[in-house]
XYZ file of C-alpha atoms in Angstrom:
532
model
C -35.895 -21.527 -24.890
C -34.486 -23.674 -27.578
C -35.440 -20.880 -30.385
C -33.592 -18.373 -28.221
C -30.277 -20.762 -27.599
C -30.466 -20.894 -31.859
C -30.385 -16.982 -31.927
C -27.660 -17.080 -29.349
C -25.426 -19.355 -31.383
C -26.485 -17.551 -34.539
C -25.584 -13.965 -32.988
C -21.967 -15.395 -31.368
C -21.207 -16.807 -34.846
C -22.136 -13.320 -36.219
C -19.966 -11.310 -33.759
C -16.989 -13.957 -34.600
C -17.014 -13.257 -38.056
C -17.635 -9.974 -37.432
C -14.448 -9.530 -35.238
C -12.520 -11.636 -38.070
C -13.582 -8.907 -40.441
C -12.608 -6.259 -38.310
C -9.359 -7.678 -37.254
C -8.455 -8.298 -41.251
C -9.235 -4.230 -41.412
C -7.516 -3.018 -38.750
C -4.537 -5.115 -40.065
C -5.050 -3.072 -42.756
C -5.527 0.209 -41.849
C -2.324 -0.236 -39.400
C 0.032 -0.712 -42.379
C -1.565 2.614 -43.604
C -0.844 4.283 -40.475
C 2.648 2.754 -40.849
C 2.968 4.205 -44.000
C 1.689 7.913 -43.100
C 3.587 8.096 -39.669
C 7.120 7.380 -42.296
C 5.749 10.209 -44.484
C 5.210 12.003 -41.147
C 8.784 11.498 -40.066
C 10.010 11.965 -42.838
C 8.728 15.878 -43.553
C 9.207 16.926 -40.010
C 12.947 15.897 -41.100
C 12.471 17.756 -44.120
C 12.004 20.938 -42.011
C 14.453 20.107 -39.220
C 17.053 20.349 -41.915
C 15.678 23.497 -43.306
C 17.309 25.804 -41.441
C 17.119 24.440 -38.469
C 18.673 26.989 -36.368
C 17.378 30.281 -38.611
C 16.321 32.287 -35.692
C 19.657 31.479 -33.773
C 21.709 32.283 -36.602
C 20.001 35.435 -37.619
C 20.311 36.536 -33.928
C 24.052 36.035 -33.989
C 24.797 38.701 -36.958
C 26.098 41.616 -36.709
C 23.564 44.599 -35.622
C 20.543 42.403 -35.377
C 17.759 43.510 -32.923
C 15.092 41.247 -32.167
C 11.500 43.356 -31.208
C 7.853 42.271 -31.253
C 5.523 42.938 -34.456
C 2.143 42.840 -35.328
C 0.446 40.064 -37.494
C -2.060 41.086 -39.673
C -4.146 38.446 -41.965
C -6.031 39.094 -44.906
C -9.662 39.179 -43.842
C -8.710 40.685 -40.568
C -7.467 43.543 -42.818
C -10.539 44.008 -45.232
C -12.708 43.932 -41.374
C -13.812 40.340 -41.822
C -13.841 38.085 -38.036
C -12.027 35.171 -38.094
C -14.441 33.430 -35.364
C -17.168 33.563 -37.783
C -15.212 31.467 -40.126
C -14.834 27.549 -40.518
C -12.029 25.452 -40.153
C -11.473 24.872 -43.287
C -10.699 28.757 -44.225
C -8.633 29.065 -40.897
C -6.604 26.439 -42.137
C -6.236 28.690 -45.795
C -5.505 31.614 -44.026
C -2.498 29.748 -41.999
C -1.095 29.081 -45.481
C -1.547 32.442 -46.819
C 0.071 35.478 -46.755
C 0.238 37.744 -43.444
C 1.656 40.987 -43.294
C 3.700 42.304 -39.991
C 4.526 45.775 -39.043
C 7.264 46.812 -36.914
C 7.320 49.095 -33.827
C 8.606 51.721 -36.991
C 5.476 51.211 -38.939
C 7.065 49.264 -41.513
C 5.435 46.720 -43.339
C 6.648 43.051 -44.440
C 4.900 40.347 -46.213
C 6.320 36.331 -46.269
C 9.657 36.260 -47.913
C 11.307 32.943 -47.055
C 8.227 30.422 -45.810
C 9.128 27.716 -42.915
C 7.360 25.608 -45.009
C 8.987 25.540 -48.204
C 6.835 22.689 -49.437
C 3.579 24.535 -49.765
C 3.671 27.086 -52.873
C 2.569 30.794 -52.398
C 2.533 33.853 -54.223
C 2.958 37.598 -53.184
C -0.582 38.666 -54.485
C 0.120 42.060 -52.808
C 3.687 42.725 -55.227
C 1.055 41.322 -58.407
C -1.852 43.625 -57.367
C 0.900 46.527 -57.445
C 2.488 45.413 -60.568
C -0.893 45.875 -62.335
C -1.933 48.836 -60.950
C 1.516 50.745 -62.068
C 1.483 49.325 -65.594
C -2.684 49.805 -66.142
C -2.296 53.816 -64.966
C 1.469 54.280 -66.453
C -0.837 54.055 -69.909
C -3.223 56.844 -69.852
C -0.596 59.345 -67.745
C 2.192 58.589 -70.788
C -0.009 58.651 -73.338
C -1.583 62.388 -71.885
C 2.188 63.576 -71.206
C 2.501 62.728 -75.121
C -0.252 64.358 -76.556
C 0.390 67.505 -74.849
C 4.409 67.395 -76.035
C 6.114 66.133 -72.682
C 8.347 63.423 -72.670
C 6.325 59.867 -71.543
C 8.476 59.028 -68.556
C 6.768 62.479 -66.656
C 3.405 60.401 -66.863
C 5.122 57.288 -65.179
C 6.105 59.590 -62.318
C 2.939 60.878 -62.202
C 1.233 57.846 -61.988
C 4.383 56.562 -59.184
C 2.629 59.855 -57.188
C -1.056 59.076 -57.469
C -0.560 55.269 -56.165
C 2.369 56.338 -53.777
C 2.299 57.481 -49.955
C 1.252 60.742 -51.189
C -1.544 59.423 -53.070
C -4.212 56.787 -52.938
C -1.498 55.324 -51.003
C -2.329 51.525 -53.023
C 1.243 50.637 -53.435
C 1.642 47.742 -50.397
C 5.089 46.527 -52.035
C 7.189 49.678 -52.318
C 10.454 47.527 -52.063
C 9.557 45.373 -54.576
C 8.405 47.690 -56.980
C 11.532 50.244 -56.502
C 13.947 46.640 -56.704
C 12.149 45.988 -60.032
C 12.621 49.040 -61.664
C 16.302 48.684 -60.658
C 16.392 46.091 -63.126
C 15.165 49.120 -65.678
C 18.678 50.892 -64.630
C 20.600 48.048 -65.572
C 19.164 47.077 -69.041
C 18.925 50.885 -69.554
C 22.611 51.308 -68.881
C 23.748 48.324 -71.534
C 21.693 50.029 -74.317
C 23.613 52.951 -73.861
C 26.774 50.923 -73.922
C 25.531 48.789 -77.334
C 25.529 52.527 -78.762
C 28.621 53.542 -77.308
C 32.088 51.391 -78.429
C 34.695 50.929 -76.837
C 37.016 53.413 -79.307
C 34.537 56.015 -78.458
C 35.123 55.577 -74.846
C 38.872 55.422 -75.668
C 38.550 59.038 -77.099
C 37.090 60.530 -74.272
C 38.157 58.930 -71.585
C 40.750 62.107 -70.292
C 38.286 64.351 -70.793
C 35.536 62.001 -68.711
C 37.833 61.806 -65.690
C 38.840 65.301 -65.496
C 35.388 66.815 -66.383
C 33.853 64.623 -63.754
C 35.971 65.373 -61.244
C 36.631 68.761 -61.611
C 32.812 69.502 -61.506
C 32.349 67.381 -58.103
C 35.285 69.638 -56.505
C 33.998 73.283 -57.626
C 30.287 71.556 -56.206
C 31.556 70.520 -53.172
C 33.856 73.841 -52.841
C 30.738 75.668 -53.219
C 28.608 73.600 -50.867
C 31.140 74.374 -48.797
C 31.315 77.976 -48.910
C 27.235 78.432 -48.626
C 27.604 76.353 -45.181
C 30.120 79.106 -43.695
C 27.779 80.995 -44.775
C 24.397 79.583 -43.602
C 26.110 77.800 -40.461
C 25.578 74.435 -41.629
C 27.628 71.380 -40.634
C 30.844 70.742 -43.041
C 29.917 67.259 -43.019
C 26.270 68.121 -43.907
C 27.604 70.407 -46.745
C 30.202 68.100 -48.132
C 27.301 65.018 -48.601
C 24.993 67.673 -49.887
C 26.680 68.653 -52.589
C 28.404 65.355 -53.820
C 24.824 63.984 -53.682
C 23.857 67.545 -56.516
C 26.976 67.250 -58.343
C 25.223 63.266 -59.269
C 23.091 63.463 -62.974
C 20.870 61.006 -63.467
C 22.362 58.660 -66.623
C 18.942 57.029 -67.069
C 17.642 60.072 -67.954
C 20.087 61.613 -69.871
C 20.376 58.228 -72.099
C 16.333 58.220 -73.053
C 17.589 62.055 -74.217
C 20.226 60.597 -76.262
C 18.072 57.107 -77.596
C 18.488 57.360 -81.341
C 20.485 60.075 -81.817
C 23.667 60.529 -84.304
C 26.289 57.903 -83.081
C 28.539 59.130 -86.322
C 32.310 60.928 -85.319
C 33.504 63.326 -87.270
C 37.240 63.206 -88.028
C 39.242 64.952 -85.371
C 36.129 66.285 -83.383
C 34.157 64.748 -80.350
C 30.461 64.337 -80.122
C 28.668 65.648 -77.531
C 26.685 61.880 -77.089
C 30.364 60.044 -75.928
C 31.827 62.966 -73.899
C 28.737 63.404 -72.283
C 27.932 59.413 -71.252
C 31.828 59.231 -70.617
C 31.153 61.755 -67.762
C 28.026 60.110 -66.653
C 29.823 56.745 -66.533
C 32.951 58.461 -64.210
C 29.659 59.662 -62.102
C 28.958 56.439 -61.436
C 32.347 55.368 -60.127
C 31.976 58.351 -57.833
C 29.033 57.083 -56.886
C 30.398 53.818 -55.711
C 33.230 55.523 -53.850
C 30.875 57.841 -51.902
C 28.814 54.906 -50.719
C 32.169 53.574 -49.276
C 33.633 56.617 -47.894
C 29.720 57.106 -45.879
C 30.615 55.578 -42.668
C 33.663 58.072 -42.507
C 31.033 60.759 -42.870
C 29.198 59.231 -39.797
C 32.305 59.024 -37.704
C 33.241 63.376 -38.351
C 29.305 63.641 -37.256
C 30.191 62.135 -33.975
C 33.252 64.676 -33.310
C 36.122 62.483 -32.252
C 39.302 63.587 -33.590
C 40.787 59.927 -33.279
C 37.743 58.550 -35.595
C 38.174 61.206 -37.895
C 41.730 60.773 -38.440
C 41.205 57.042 -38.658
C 38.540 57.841 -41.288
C 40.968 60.288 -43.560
C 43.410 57.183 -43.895
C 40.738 54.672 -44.186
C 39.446 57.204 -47.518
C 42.877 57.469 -49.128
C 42.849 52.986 -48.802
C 39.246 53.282 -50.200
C 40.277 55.722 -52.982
C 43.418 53.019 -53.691
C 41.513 49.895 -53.039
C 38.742 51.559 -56.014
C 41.477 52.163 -58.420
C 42.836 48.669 -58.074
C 38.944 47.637 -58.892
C 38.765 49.681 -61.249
C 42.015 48.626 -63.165
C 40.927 44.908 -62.257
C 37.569 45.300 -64.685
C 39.293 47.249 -67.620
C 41.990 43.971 -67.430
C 39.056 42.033 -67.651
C 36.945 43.503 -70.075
C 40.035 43.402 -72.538
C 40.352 39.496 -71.800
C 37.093 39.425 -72.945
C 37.092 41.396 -75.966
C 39.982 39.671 -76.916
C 39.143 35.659 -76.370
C 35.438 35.439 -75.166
C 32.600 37.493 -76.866
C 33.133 36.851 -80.294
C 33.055 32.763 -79.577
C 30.336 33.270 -77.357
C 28.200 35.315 -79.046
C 28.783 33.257 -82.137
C 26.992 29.849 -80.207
C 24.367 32.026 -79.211
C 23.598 33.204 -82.167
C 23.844 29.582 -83.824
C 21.512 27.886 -81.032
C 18.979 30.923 -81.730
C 18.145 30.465 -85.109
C 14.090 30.813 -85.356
C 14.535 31.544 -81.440
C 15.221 34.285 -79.733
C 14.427 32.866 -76.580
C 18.381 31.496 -76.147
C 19.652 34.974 -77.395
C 17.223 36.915 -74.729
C 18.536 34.965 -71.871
C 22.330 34.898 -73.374
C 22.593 38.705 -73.065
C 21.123 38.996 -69.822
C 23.248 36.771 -68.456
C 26.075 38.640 -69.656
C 24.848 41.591 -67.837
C 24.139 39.892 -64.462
C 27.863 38.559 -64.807
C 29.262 41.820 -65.879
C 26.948 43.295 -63.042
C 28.524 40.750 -60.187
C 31.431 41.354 -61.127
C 32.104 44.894 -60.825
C 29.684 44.206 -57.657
C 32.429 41.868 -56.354
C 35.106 44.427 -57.209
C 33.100 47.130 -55.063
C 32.658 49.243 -58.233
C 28.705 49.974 -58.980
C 26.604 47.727 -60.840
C 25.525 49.902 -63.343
C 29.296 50.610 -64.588
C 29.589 46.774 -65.437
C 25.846 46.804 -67.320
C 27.773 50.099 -68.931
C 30.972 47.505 -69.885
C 28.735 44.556 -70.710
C 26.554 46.966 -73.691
C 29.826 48.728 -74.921
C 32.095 45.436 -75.069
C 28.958 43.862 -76.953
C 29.462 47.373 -79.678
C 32.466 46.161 -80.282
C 31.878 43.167 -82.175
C 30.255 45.257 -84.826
C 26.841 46.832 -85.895
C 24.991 43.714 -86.882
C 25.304 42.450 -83.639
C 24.213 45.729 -82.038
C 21.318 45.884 -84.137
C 20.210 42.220 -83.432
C 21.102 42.409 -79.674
C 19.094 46.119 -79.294
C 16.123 43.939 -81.343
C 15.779 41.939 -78.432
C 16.201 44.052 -75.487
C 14.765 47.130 -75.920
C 11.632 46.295 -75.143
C 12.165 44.756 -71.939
C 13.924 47.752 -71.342
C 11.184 49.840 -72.176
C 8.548 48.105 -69.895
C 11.172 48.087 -66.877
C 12.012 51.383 -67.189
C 8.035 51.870 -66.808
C 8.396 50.684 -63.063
C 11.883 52.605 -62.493
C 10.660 56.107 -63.341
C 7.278 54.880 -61.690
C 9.290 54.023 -58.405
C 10.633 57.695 -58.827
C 7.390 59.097 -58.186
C 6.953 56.660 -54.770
C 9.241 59.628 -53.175
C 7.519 62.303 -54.466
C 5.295 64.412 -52.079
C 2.734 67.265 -53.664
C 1.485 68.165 -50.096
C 5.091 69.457 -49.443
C 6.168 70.707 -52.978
C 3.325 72.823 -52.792
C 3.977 74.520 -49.263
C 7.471 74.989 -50.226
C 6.946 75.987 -53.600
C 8.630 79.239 -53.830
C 11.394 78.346 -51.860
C 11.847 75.048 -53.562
C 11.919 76.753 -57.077
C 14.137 79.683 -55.758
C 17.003 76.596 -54.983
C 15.475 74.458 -57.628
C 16.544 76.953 -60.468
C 19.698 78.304 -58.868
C 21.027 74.388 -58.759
C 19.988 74.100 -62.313
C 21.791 77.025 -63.374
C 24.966 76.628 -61.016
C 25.429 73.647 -62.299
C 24.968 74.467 -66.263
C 27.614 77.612 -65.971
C 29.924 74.953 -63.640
C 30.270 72.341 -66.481
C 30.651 75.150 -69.215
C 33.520 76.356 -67.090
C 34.946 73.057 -66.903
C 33.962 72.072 -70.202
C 35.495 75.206 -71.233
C 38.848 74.377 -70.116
C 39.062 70.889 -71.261
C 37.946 70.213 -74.988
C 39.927 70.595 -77.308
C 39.089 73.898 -79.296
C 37.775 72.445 -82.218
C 34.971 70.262 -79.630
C 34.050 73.667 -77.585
C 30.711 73.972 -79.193
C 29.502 71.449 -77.533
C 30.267 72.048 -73.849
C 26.640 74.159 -74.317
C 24.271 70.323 -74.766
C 26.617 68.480 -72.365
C 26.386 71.011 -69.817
C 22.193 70.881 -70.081
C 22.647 67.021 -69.302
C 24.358 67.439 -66.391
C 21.825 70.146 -65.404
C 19.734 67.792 -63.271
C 20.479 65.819 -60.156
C 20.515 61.587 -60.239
C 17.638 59.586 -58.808
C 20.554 58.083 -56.790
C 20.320 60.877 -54.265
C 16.585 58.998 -53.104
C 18.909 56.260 -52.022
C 21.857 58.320 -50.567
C 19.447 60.879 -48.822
C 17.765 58.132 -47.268
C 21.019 56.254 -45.847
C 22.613 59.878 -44.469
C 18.590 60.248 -42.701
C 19.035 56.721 -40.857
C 22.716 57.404 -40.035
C 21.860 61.251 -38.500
C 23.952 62.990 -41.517
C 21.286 65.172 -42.768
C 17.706 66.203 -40.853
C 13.999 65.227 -42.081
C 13.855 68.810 -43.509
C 17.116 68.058 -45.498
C 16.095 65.435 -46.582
C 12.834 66.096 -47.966
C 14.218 69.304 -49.551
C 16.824 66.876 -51.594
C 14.330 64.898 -52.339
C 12.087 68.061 -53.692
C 14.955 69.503 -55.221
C 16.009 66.420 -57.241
C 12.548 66.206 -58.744
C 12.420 69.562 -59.684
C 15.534 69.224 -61.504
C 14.258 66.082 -63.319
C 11.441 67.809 -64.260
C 13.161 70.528 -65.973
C 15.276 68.881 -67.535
C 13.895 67.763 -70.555
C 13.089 71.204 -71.464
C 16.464 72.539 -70.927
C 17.648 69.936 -73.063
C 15.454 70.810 -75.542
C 16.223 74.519 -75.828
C 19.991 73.965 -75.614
C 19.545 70.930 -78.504
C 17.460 73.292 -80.909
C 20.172 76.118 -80.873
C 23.202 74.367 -81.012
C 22.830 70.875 -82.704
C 22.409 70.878 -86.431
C 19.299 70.704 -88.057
C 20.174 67.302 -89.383
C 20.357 65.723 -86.079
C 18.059 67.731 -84.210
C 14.574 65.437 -84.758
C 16.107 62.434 -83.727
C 17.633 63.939 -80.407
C 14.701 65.977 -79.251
């Protein structure tokens, strides 16, 4: 009895200390919890404040709808079962990527996280990336050896990973916004090779060129709809969406070429970019003037009236704009890019990181501007290149240095993004119907701008109304994004549509070797390796 009292008293002393200890550790631990539950608070107040009230807000704009999708994770996608799987890579997949698709079929991946905290990556928009630069190589390089210009193979390779395709592409949007950026930095090479006196010289003859070849187009959209029965409205988009050339295009035609005037004559490189600029402008204008189109769709003579006055205030409000940028570009000539290209050029010596990112800043600011101004984008990437020219060849030979080659690789992704749209299946259903309207455009067009041409130039210029008419022998890439906008808004049918869309790539197609044909006969032989 008295050995087990001594084990009692040994075993209460053991449990007091052993309660002491404890008590010490728990102190402890609870000023770690104290710690953790502040970090808590604090993060859940960290998203509170990050846009607290998102879904609210989004549901108040304008034309919102709010539907159910479908959530689709990774493995659930490549057939895997999430049951199977441990916590752990639940957790991994909550912080991936999903993808949802609409009642429409369309497809989104994570934009704008809750969680702004965790990093993440849109592996689908890298995977994409790759795949368009790895095939663009083989399909130029084949397009070269057999004499075709490279940018056919980058279409080529936009069809065999588009919808048409293997189908691989999972980030059309972000591809086709990408190879936007090609359209820009395309557009302010051609303007480093085109100064502002050249765009002083033909200026007259841009406008009225321009113009007069949209009216005769539309005119004789027109008549072939009293004809054919077609809609006027239907006509009139039609054919202001033709009379569009594609300045992209028409500028890899002109890379390199003779940028020498002769005395008293035009060249055909400035009348024929001065025309493709004015394009532009129209371009802009006919986005505007769109919802006027919708409103003679619907029939009501009130609308339509209202719509007639509300183009005439568009037309006005677009002059003012465009009146508001040439005031600005000439304050800029005049007190800003000399200075500023100056400091760039001093804080760039051995680095032409600071010179990269000058000039495409410039851009982006010439671009929101004429964006603010409701004048298109690619007129102030135009402005930005040309009011660069103007300070002089050495800087237009240091500046093309450095940007040409990111303009190569993004046009890469812009022409690729061209071939997204492009469907063999239906080309080659259609195909005699589709060349029948394909070559008709093509030659309406050519004999329309040597008419106007014609009646324009000065005498001693004439010559050349044969090359700039082939340029304008081709319809823009900018009818993808019209066509699509008049198919959502009920302007033009499916089967309209995809026979723009057919037609437009046709006309792209041929178009290098109309250039070429009209180039070997009528420039000289001087100039004619560096244009073709």
């Amino acid at each position: 009895e008295e050995q087990e009292y001594v084990e009692l008293v040994a075993a209460e002393k053991h449990q007091q200390e052993a309660v002491k200890s404890a008590l010490a550790q728990n102190k402890s631990l609870s000023m770690l919890d104290e710690i953790l539950e502040d970090v808590r608070k604090a993060a859940d107040r960290l998203e509170e404040e990050i846009e607290e009230h998102a879904f609210d807000n989004n549901k108040q704009m304008k034309g919102v709808n709010v539907e159910a999708v479908l959530r689709v994770e990774e493995d659930e996608e490549n057939g895997g079962k999430r049951k199977n799987k441990s916590r752990q890579k639940e957790v991994e997949d909550d912080l991936g990527l999903s993808m949802l698709i609409d009642s429409q079929n369309n497809q989104y991946v994570l934009t704008k996280p809750r969680d702004s905290t965790m990093p993440r990556a849109d592996h689908h928009f890298i995977k994409d990336l790759v795949s368009v630069v790895m095939l663009s190589l083989p399909c130029g390089w084949i397009c070269t050896l057999v004499g075709l210009p490279p940018m056919f193979g980058y279409i080529i390779c936009g069809v065999l990973l588009g919808p048409s395709g293997l189908n691989s592409i999972k980030s059309m949007v972000q591809v086709e916004t990408l190879g936007e950026l090609g359209v820009f930095f395309t557009l302010f090479v051609v303007g480093l090779e085109f100064s502002p006196e050249r765009l002083r010289k033909v200026w007259k003859t841009s406008v009225q060129g321009s113009c007069y070849l949209s009216l005769l187009m539309i005119g004789a959209g027109l008549l072939w709809g009293q004809v054919l029965r077609i809609r006027p409205t239907q006509t009139v988009f039609i054919s202001t969406c033709l009379s569009l050339s594609s300045t992209p295009l028409v500028s890899r035609f002109l890379a390199g070429g003779s940028r020498g005037d002769k005395e008293g004559d035009l060249d055909y490189s400035s009348v024929l970019l001065g025309m493709l600029v004015m394009q532009d402008v129209q371009l802009g204008l006919f986005i505007a003037v769109m919802p006027t189109l919708i409103q003679a769709q619907s029939g009501d003579l009130d609308s339509f009236l209202f719509g007639s006055l509300r183009v005439l205030y568009l037309l006005a409000q677009v002059l003012a704009s465009l009146a508001a940028v040439l005031l600005l570009c000439l304050l800029l000539r005049s007190f800003l890019i000399g200075p500023y290209y100056k400091k760039l050029h001093a804080e760039s010596k051995g680095n032409k990181e600071i010179l990269v990112l000058g000039m495409a800043a410039f851009v982006f600011f010439m671009l929101t501007v004429t964006e603010f101004l409701d004048v298109s984008m690619e007129l102030g990437c135009f402005l930005a290149g040309a009011l660069l020219s103007s300070q002089g060849h050495m800087v237009t030979a240091e500046v093309m240095g450095c940007i040409e080659p990111i303009r190569d690789f993004l046009a890469i992704i812009f022409f690729a993004s061209i071939g997204l749209h492009v469907f063999p299946t239906f080309v080659l259903y259609e195909l005699t119907i589709l060349l029948v309207l394909t070559l008709t455009l093509v030659i309406m067009k050519f004999m329309m701008a040597v008419l106007v041409l014609s009646a324009i130039l000065p005498p001693g210029s004439r010559h050349i109304r044969w090359i700039v008419s082939a340029g304008l022998a081709q319809v823009s890439e900018f009818s993808f994004v019209l066509g699509s906008r008049a198919r959502r808004a009920g302007i033009i049918s499916r089967e309209v549509y995809l026979l723009v869309l057919s037609v437009t790539t046709l006309s792209l197609l041929l178009a290098p070797l109309l250039w070429r044909v009209t180039t070997h006969k009528w420039v000289p032989r001087t100039e004619r390796k560096t244009v073709t």
